[in-house]
mmCIF file of C-alpha atoms and ligand atoms in Angstrom:
data_model
loop_
_atom_site.group_PDB
_atom_site.id
_atom_site.type_symbol
_atom_site.label_atom_id
_atom_site.label_comp_id
_atom_site.label_asym_id
_atom_site.label_seq_id
_atom_site.Cartn_x
_atom_site.Cartn_y
_atom_site.Cartn_z
ATOM 1 C CA MET A 793 -55.271 8.936 90.616
ATOM 2 C CA SER A 794 -56.134 12.520 91.568
ATOM 3 C CA LYS A 795 -52.512 13.665 91.638
ATOM 4 C CA MET A 796 -49.254 11.719 91.306
ATOM 5 C CA ASN A 797 -45.911 12.935 92.592
ATOM 6 C CA PHE A 798 -43.028 13.364 90.172
ATOM 7 C CA GLU A 799 -39.968 15.633 90.093
ATOM 8 C CA THR A 800 -40.187 17.075 86.584
ATOM 9 C CA ILE A 801 -43.819 16.610 85.609
ATOM 10 C CA ILE A 802 -47.185 17.159 87.280
ATOM 11 C CA LEU A 803 -49.910 14.576 86.621
ATOM 12 C CA GLU A 804 -53.376 15.245 87.942
ATOM 13 C CA ALA A 805 -56.849 14.015 87.065
ATOM 14 C CA ASP A 806 -60.265 15.574 87.606
ATOM 15 C CA GLU A 807 -63.566 13.891 88.361
ATOM 16 C CA THR A 808 -64.685 14.067 84.703
ATOM 17 C CA GLY A 809 -61.952 11.671 83.547
ATOM 18 C CA ILE A 810 -59.555 14.281 82.162
ATOM 19 C CA ALA A 811 -55.916 13.928 83.256
ATOM 20 C CA THR A 812 -53.457 16.767 82.713
ATOM 21 C CA LEU A 813 -49.738 16.174 82.438
ATOM 22 C CA THR A 814 -47.595 19.311 82.728
ATOM 23 C CA ILE A 815 -43.902 19.152 81.868
ATOM 24 C CA ASN A 816 -42.496 21.195 84.726
ATOM 25 C CA ARG A 817 -38.985 22.588 84.109
ATOM 26 C CA PRO A 818 -39.968 26.137 83.178
ATOM 27 C CA ASP A 819 -36.487 27.555 83.957
ATOM 28 C CA LYS A 820 -35.103 25.290 81.183
ATOM 29 C CA LEU A 821 -38.137 25.856 78.959
ATOM 30 C CA ASN A 822 -39.292 22.320 79.842
ATOM 31 C CA ALA A 823 -36.411 20.700 77.932
ATOM 32 C CA LEU A 824 -36.598 16.901 77.894
ATOM 33 C CA ASN A 825 -33.764 15.399 79.931
ATOM 34 C CA ALA A 826 -33.488 11.730 80.923
ATOM 35 C CA GLU A 827 -35.532 12.317 84.067
ATOM 36 C CA VAL A 828 -38.425 13.949 82.189
ATOM 37 C CA LEU A 829 -38.427 11.125 79.632
ATOM 38 C CA GLY A 830 -38.502 8.479 82.394
ATOM 39 C CA GLU A 831 -41.333 10.230 84.225
ATOM 40 C CA LEU A 832 -43.275 10.699 80.984
ATOM 41 C CA GLU A 833 -43.035 6.956 80.368
ATOM 42 C CA THR A 834 -44.351 6.160 83.857
ATOM 43 C CA ALA A 835 -47.154 8.712 83.539
ATOM 44 C CA ILE A 836 -48.387 7.360 80.186
ATOM 45 C CA SER A 837 -48.475 3.865 81.557
ATOM 46 C CA GLU A 838 -50.367 5.070 84.663
ATOM 47 C CA VAL A 839 -52.908 6.936 82.495
ATOM 48 C CA ASN A 840 -53.545 3.767 80.471
ATOM 49 C CA ARG A 841 -53.826 1.670 83.626
ATOM 50 C CA ASP A 842 -56.284 3.956 85.433
ATOM 51 C CA GLU A 843 -59.815 3.193 84.227
ATOM 52 C CA ALA A 844 -61.131 6.503 85.564
ATOM 53 C CA VAL A 845 -58.943 8.469 83.140
ATOM 54 C CA ARG A 846 -60.504 8.849 79.687
ATOM 55 C CA VAL A 847 -58.436 11.593 78.024
ATOM 56 C CA LEU A 848 -54.944 12.970 78.675
ATOM 57 C CA ILE A 849 -53.917 16.580 78.035
ATOM 58 C CA ILE A 850 -50.169 17.319 77.821
ATOM 59 C CA THR A 851 -48.811 20.846 78.182
ATOM 60 C CA GLY A 852 -45.764 22.775 79.410
ATOM 61 C CA ALA A 853 -45.328 24.818 82.590
ATOM 62 C CA GLY A 854 -44.857 28.579 82.303
ATOM 63 C CA GLU A 855 -45.874 31.022 79.599
ATOM 64 C CA LYS A 856 -42.985 30.599 77.172
ATOM 65 C CA ALA A 857 -42.660 26.989 76.182
ATOM 66 C CA PHE A 858 -44.413 23.709 75.599
ATOM 67 C CA VAL A 859 -41.027 21.943 75.391
ATOM 68 C CA ALA A 860 -37.913 23.608 73.895
ATOM 69 C CA GLY A 861 -36.456 20.271 72.812
ATOM 70 C CA ALA A 862 -34.239 17.515 74.066
ATOM 71 C CA ASP A 863 -31.853 18.789 76.736
ATOM 72 C CA ILE A 864 -28.905 20.060 74.693
ATOM 73 C CA LYS A 865 -26.612 19.672 77.727
ATOM 74 C CA GLU A 866 -27.233 15.895 77.583
ATOM 75 C CA LEU A 867 -27.028 15.736 73.759
ATOM 76 C CA ASN A 868 -23.596 17.320 73.845
ATOM 77 C CA THR A 869 -21.979 14.202 75.376
ATOM 78 C CA LEU A 870 -23.474 11.571 73.036
ATOM 79 C CA ASN A 871 -21.509 9.173 70.831
ATOM 80 C CA LYS A 872 -22.683 6.718 68.146
ATOM 81 C CA GLN A 873 -23.890 4.067 70.602
ATOM 82 C CA THR A 874 -25.410 6.340 73.233
ATOM 83 C CA GLY A 875 -26.962 8.542 70.538
ATOM 84 C CA GLU A 876 -28.734 5.627 68.875
ATOM 85 C CA LYS A 877 -29.828 4.332 72.276
ATOM 86 C CA LEU A 878 -31.267 7.724 73.274
ATOM 87 C CA ALA A 879 -33.142 8.073 69.961
ATOM 88 C CA SER A 880 -34.590 4.550 70.355
ATOM 89 C CA ARG A 881 -35.651 5.330 73.919
ATOM 90 C CA GLY A 882 -37.310 8.609 72.923
ATOM 91 C CA GLN A 883 -39.047 6.863 70.013
ATOM 92 C CA HIS A 884 -40.269 4.092 72.318
ATOM 93 C CA ILE A 885 -41.812 6.575 74.774
ATOM 94 C CA PHE A 886 -43.417 8.699 72.045
ATOM 95 C CA ASP A 887 -44.747 5.511 70.394
ATOM 96 C CA ALA A 888 -46.414 4.715 73.723
ATOM 97 C CA ILE A 889 -48.170 8.094 73.513
ATOM 98 C CA GLU A 890 -49.244 7.574 69.886
ATOM 99 C CA ASN A 891 -50.476 4.065 70.680
ATOM 100 C CA SER A 892 -52.100 5.040 73.971
ATOM 101 C CA LYS A 893 -55.591 3.568 74.437
ATOM 102 C CA LYS A 894 -56.708 6.957 75.749
ATOM 103 C CA PRO A 895 -56.708 9.999 73.437
ATOM 104 C CA VAL A 896 -53.865 12.442 74.095
ATOM 105 C CA ILE A 897 -54.319 16.154 73.338
ATOM 106 C CA ALA A 898 -51.280 18.462 73.298
ATOM 107 C CA ILE A 899 -51.695 22.106 74.238
ATOM 108 C CA VAL A 900 -48.675 23.620 72.498
ATOM 109 C CA ASN A 901 -48.308 26.711 74.671
ATOM 110 C CA GLY A 902 -45.167 28.359 73.256
ATOM 111 C CA TYR A 903 -41.913 26.926 71.901
ATOM 112 C CA ALA A 904 -42.242 23.331 70.678
ATOM 113 C CA LEU A 905 -38.828 22.701 69.190
ATOM 114 C CA GLY A 906 -37.001 19.476 68.376
ATOM 115 C CA GLY A 907 -38.121 16.835 70.868
ATOM 116 C CA GLY A 908 -40.930 19.207 71.921
ATOM 117 C CA ALA A 909 -42.360 19.283 68.403
ATOM 118 C CA GLU A 910 -41.882 15.502 68.238
ATOM 119 C CA LEU A 911 -43.760 15.076 71.523
ATOM 120 C CA ALA A 912 -46.634 17.198 70.200
ATOM 121 C CA MET A 913 -46.646 15.187 66.958
ATOM 122 C CA ALA A 914 -46.951 11.908 68.884
ATOM 123 C CA CYS A 915 -50.169 13.209 70.495
ATOM 124 C CA HIS A 916 -53.470 12.575 68.713
ATOM 125 C CA ILE A 917 -54.699 16.183 68.586
ATOM 126 C CA ARG A 918 -52.736 19.451 68.868
ATOM 127 C CA ILE A 919 -54.131 22.761 70.124
ATOM 128 C CA ALA A 920 -51.693 25.670 69.778
ATOM 129 C CA THR A 921 -51.714 28.942 71.649
ATOM 130 C CA GLU A 922 -51.173 32.095 69.558
ATOM 131 C CA ASN A 923 -47.544 32.379 70.746
ATOM 132 C CA ALA A 924 -46.645 28.818 69.674
ATOM 133 C CA VAL A 925 -43.478 28.352 67.628
ATOM 134 C CA ILE A 926 -43.045 24.843 66.239
ATOM 135 C CA GLY A 927 -39.998 23.464 64.483
ATOM 136 C CA LEU A 928 -37.300 20.844 64.124
ATOM 137 C CA PRO A 929 -34.018 22.804 64.372
ATOM 138 C CA GLU A 930 -31.786 19.727 64.853
ATOM 139 C CA VAL A 931 -29.764 20.308 61.649
ATOM 140 C CA SER A 932 -28.609 23.597 63.198
ATOM 141 C CA LEU A 933 -26.989 21.430 65.897
ATOM 142 C CA GLY A 934 -25.479 19.076 63.315
ATOM 143 C CA LEU A 935 -28.145 16.441 64.044
ATOM 144 C CA ILE A 936 -31.448 15.172 62.684
ATOM 145 C CA PRO A 937 -34.701 14.723 64.618
ATOM 146 C CA GLY A 938 -34.404 11.438 66.533
ATOM 147 C CA TYR A 939 -37.666 11.012 68.431
ATOM 148 C CA GLY A 940 -39.795 10.193 65.381
ATOM 149 C CA GLY A 941 -39.902 13.659 63.767
ATOM 150 C CA THR A 942 -38.664 12.573 60.348
ATOM 151 C CA GLN A 943 -41.476 9.995 60.237
ATOM 152 C CA ARG A 944 -44.402 11.834 61.846
ATOM 153 C CA LEU A 945 -43.972 15.303 60.312
ATOM 154 C CA PRO A 946 -44.369 14.087 56.665
ATOM 155 C CA ALA A 947 -47.484 12.172 57.726
ATOM 156 C CA LEU A 948 -48.979 15.339 59.217
ATOM 157 C CA VAL A 949 -47.993 18.058 56.730
ATOM 158 C CA GLY A 950 -46.849 16.168 53.603
ATOM 159 C CA LYS A 951 -43.319 15.312 52.489
ATOM 160 C CA SER A 952 -42.608 18.604 50.766
ATOM 161 C CA LYS A 953 -43.429 20.861 53.733
ATOM 162 C CA ALA A 954 -41.717 18.410 56.107
ATOM 163 C CA MET A 955 -38.540 18.510 54.014
ATOM 164 C CA GLU A 956 -38.585 22.310 54.055
ATOM 165 C CA MET A 957 -38.996 22.443 57.835
ATOM 166 C CA ILE A 958 -36.419 19.747 58.585
ATOM 167 C CA LEU A 959 -33.773 20.889 56.064
ATOM 168 C CA THR A 960 -33.962 24.597 56.951
ATOM 169 C CA GLY A 961 -34.497 23.927 60.645
ATOM 170 C CA LYS A 962 -36.681 27.039 60.642
ATOM 171 C CA PRO A 963 -39.721 26.951 62.926
ATOM 172 C CA ILE A 964 -43.211 28.075 61.980
ATOM 173 C CA LYS A 965 -45.707 30.102 63.995
ATOM 174 C CA ALA A 966 -49.136 28.989 65.176
ATOM 175 C CA ASP A 967 -51.171 30.258 62.218
ATOM 176 C CA ALA A 968 -48.840 28.650 59.657
ATOM 177 C CA ALA A 969 -48.918 25.434 61.689
ATOM 178 C CA GLN A 970 -52.704 25.421 61.487
ATOM 179 C CA GLN A 971 -52.665 26.146 57.743
ATOM 180 C CA SER A 972 -50.332 23.212 57.138
ATOM 181 C CA GLY A 973 -52.443 20.850 59.243
ATOM 182 C CA LEU A 974 -49.842 20.506 61.975
ATOM 183 C CA VAL A 975 -52.207 21.823 64.649
ATOM 184 C CA ASN A 976 -55.980 21.480 64.859
ATOM 185 C CA ALA A 977 -56.769 24.911 66.317
ATOM 186 C CA VAL A 978 -55.136 28.126 67.539
ATOM 187 C CA LEU A 979 -56.423 29.895 70.632
ATOM 188 C CA SER A 980 -55.320 32.495 73.140
ATOM 189 C CA PRO A 981 -53.373 31.104 76.116
ATOM 190 C CA GLU A 982 -56.396 31.859 78.338
ATOM 191 C CA GLU A 983 -58.799 29.902 76.125
ATOM 192 C CA ALA A 984 -56.674 26.889 75.186
ATOM 193 C CA LEU A 985 -57.228 24.705 78.245
ATOM 194 C CA GLY A 986 -60.996 25.269 78.219
ATOM 195 C CA TYR A 987 -61.119 24.413 74.531
ATOM 196 C CA ALA A 988 -59.069 21.230 75.046
ATOM 197 C CA LYS A 989 -61.303 20.186 77.941
ATOM 198 C CA LYS A 990 -64.425 20.764 75.842
ATOM 199 C CA LEU A 991 -62.931 18.599 73.107
ATOM 200 C CA ALA A 992 -62.040 15.973 75.707
ATOM 201 C CA GLY A 993 -65.619 16.105 76.997
ATOM 202 C CA SER A 994 -66.976 15.396 73.501
ATOM 203 C CA ILE A 995 -64.674 12.383 73.259
ATOM 204 C CA ILE A 996 -65.639 11.122 76.723
ATOM 205 C CA ASN A 997 -69.340 11.011 75.705
ATOM 206 C CA ASN A 998 -68.486 8.123 73.360
ATOM 207 C CA GLY A 999 -67.805 4.457 74.097
ATOM 208 C CA PRO A 1000 -64.272 3.978 75.502
ATOM 209 C CA LEU A 1001 -63.693 0.715 73.628
ATOM 210 C CA ALA A 1002 -64.681 2.367 70.345
ATOM 211 C CA ILE A 1003 -62.344 5.304 71.084
ATOM 212 C CA SER A 1004 -59.380 2.961 71.709
ATOM 213 C CA ALA A 1005 -60.162 0.970 68.564
ATOM 214 C CA ALA A 1006 -60.496 4.188 66.549
ATOM 215 C CA ILE A 1007 -57.038 5.336 67.691
ATOM 216 C CA GLU A 1008 -55.540 1.987 66.693
ATOM 217 C CA ALA A 1009 -57.304 1.985 63.301
ATOM 218 C CA VAL A 1010 -56.318 5.570 62.438
ATOM 219 C CA ASN A 1011 -52.730 4.840 63.524
ATOM 220 C CA ALA A 1012 -52.745 1.938 61.042
ATOM 221 C CA SER A 1013 -53.656 4.263 58.152
ATOM 222 C CA GLY A 1014 -51.063 4.228 55.406
ATOM 223 C CA ARG A 1015 -49.686 0.890 56.609
ATOM 224 C CA ALA A 1016 -49.983 -2.237 54.498
ATOM 225 C CA ASN A 1017 -52.520 -3.801 56.883
ATOM 226 C CA GLY A 1018 -54.495 -0.600 57.621
ATOM 227 C CA PHE A 1019 -57.779 -1.614 55.974
ATOM 228 C CA ALA A 1020 -57.576 -5.168 57.329
ATOM 229 C CA ARG A 1021 -56.930 -3.869 60.854
ATOM 230 C CA GLU A 1022 -59.918 -1.526 60.585
ATOM 231 C CA ALA A 1023 -62.170 -4.452 59.641
ATOM 232 C CA VAL A 1024 -60.886 -6.631 62.495
ATOM 233 C CA LEU A 1025 -61.384 -3.854 65.079
ATOM 234 C CA PHE A 1026 -64.846 -3.084 63.656
ATOM 235 C CA GLY A 1027 -65.801 -6.746 64.056
ATOM 236 C CA GLN A 1028 -64.463 -6.916 67.617
ATOM 237 C CA LEU A 1029 -66.533 -3.904 68.626
ATOM 238 C CA CYS A 1030 -69.696 -5.573 67.284
ATOM 239 C CA GLU A 1031 -69.526 -8.040 70.189
ATOM 240 C CA THR A 1032 -69.168 -5.429 72.954
ATOM 241 C CA ASP A 1033 -71.875 -4.303 75.380
ATOM 242 C CA ASP A 1034 -71.075 -0.706 74.435
ATOM 243 C CA PHE A 1035 -71.989 -1.419 70.812
ATOM 244 C CA SER A 1036 -75.240 -3.043 71.869
ATOM 245 C CA GLU A 1037 -75.983 -0.106 74.204
ATOM 246 C CA GLY A 1038 -75.009 2.546 71.617
ATOM 247 C CA THR A 1039 -77.190 1.152 68.844
ATOM 248 C CA SER A 1040 -80.107 0.354 71.194
ATOM 249 C CA ALA A 1041 -79.957 3.856 72.699
ATOM 250 C CA PHE A 1042 -80.173 5.382 69.215
ATOM 251 C CA LEU A 1043 -83.166 3.230 68.283
ATOM 252 C CA GLU A 1044 -84.865 3.936 71.629
ATOM 253 C CA LYS A 1045 -84.154 7.685 71.229
ATOM 254 C CA ARG A 1046 -82.204 8.000 74.497
ATOM 255 C CA LYS A 1047 -78.617 8.880 75.491
ATOM 256 C CA ALA A 1048 -76.271 5.894 75.570
ATOM 257 C CA GLN A 1049 -74.737 4.851 78.893
ATOM 258 C CA PHE A 1050 -71.372 3.373 77.982
ATOM 259 C CA LYS A 1051 -69.617 1.140 80.502
ATOM 260 C CA GLY A 1052 -66.427 0.316 78.626
ATOM 261 C CA ASN A 1053 -67.111 -3.363 78.109
HETATM 262 N N1 COA B 537 -31.877 22.168 76.279
HETATM 263 C C1 COA B 537 -31.348 22.622 77.402
HETATM 264 N N2 COA B 537 -31.593 23.845 77.915
HETATM 265 C C2 COA B 537 -32.426 24.626 77.232
HETATM 266 C C3 COA B 537 -33.024 24.228 76.027
HETATM 267 C C4 COA B 537 -32.730 22.922 75.550
HETATM 268 N N3 COA B 537 -33.275 22.428 74.446
HETATM 269 N N4 COA B 537 -33.793 25.237 75.558
HETATM 270 C C5 COA B 537 -33.675 26.237 76.458
HETATM 271 N N5 COA B 537 -32.851 25.870 77.459
HETATM 272 C C6 COA B 537 -32.455 26.661 78.629
HETATM 273 C C7 COA B 537 -31.440 27.729 78.265
HETATM 274 O O1 COA B 537 -30.139 27.171 78.224
HETATM 275 C C8 COA B 537 -31.634 28.702 79.387
HETATM 276 O O2 COA B 537 -31.010 28.191 80.543
HETATM 277 P P1 COA B 537 -30.109 29.171 81.488
HETATM 278 O O3 COA B 537 -31.105 30.194 81.989
HETATM 279 O O4 COA B 537 -29.608 28.260 82.547
HETATM 280 O O5 COA B 537 -29.080 29.744 80.594
HETATM 281 C C9 COA B 537 -33.146 28.628 79.647
HETATM 282 O O6 COA B 537 -33.566 27.385 79.108
HETATM 283 C C10 COA B 537 -33.922 29.745 78.964
HETATM 284 O O7 COA B 537 -33.612 29.707 77.578
HETATM 285 P P2 COA B 537 -33.104 30.989 76.757
HETATM 286 O O8 COA B 537 -32.349 30.497 75.581
HETATM 287 O O9 COA B 537 -32.402 31.934 77.680
HETATM 288 O O10 COA B 537 -34.510 31.620 76.325
HETATM 289 P P3 COA B 537 -34.777 32.568 75.076
HETATM 290 O O11 COA B 537 -36.162 33.075 75.259
HETATM 291 O O12 COA B 537 -33.695 33.540 74.890
HETATM 292 O O13 COA B 537 -34.754 31.589 73.799
HETATM 293 C C11 COA B 537 -35.288 29.565 72.589
HETATM 294 C C12 COA B 537 -35.741 30.582 73.660
HETATM 295 C C13 COA B 537 -36.317 28.434 72.596
HETATM 296 C C14 COA B 537 -35.288 30.248 71.217
HETATM 297 C C15 COA B 537 -33.879 29.034 72.939
HETATM 298 O O14 COA B 537 -33.869 28.617 74.286
HETATM 299 C C16 COA B 537 -33.442 27.874 72.084
HETATM 300 O O15 COA B 537 -33.090 28.043 70.914
HETATM 301 N N6 COA B 537 -33.411 26.648 72.674
HETATM 302 C C17 COA B 537 -32.928 25.469 72.003
HETATM 303 C C18 COA B 537 -33.932 24.973 71.004
HETATM 304 C C19 COA B 537 -33.434 23.756 70.264
HETATM 305 O O16 COA B 537 -32.519 23.812 69.473
HETATM 306 N N7 COA B 537 -34.094 22.636 70.539
HETATM 307 C C20 COA B 537 -33.828 21.413 69.833
HETATM 308 C C21 COA B 537 -32.960 20.512 70.609
HETATM 309 S S1 COA B 537 -32.809 18.986 69.755
#
């Protein structure tokens, strides 16, 4: 995959193994309608299928927004059944991001509201630009977050801060998001992509099987089987060629050449 054609997103990969997915509806501040959600789902599955891709970066087109939420035009027509179905679908797609075998880095380049904040929270690492504004304003629409926000935000910032953000619906700016642990770093819009790519490069230097196992183990943290899952994954890695290569390379004082098997 060097570039795949979609209507509402752009997915392209470079020769270093970094794919970039840009949500591309800048005139609607990249709001997530059914088409964007469907294309996101296809793109995540393609990224996981393509062995050449090692890290995915997700960002929004334009200078104003990462994603300004679910498309309110579509929300407006929902009833009990279609509402629950939409929330389940959004959750399913964002779960696929969280459980992706390849690390996913969000560059939150402006408004990340509602579904946009939930999309960023499903990613493994978040880099914000200085103009980022992150929040879950659903209660102001008479709703609650439905794409995993009530579950992921407490895990990232603690229950107390999550309650404050969800019950007031008030967004926070980039610096406050970093202080509360919601984003890993804040950079200027010009620097953010370079920083994310550098981070991706550091990840790519490591064994791909270990990276996938690490994502799964960290995702299991806080769950009843978290420690057990960590031990199982640790054991599985001990029988991989990458493990043998990584430990031998250290002992032989050379750089490891990981092959992903
Ligand atoms: N769904 C659908 N359309 C959206 C949208 C959303 N979530 N967010 C923005 N848009 C559209 C606007 O309707 C507008 O379209 P138009 O030009 O056809 O009228 C366009 O994007 C630009 O938005 P606008 O509101 O004019 O920009 P702004 O700079 O004045 O305000 C925001 C930016 C983000 C503060 C404002 O757009 C907003 O509050 N959006 C909704 C955020 C939200 O509640 N998201 C949670 C949904 S669950």
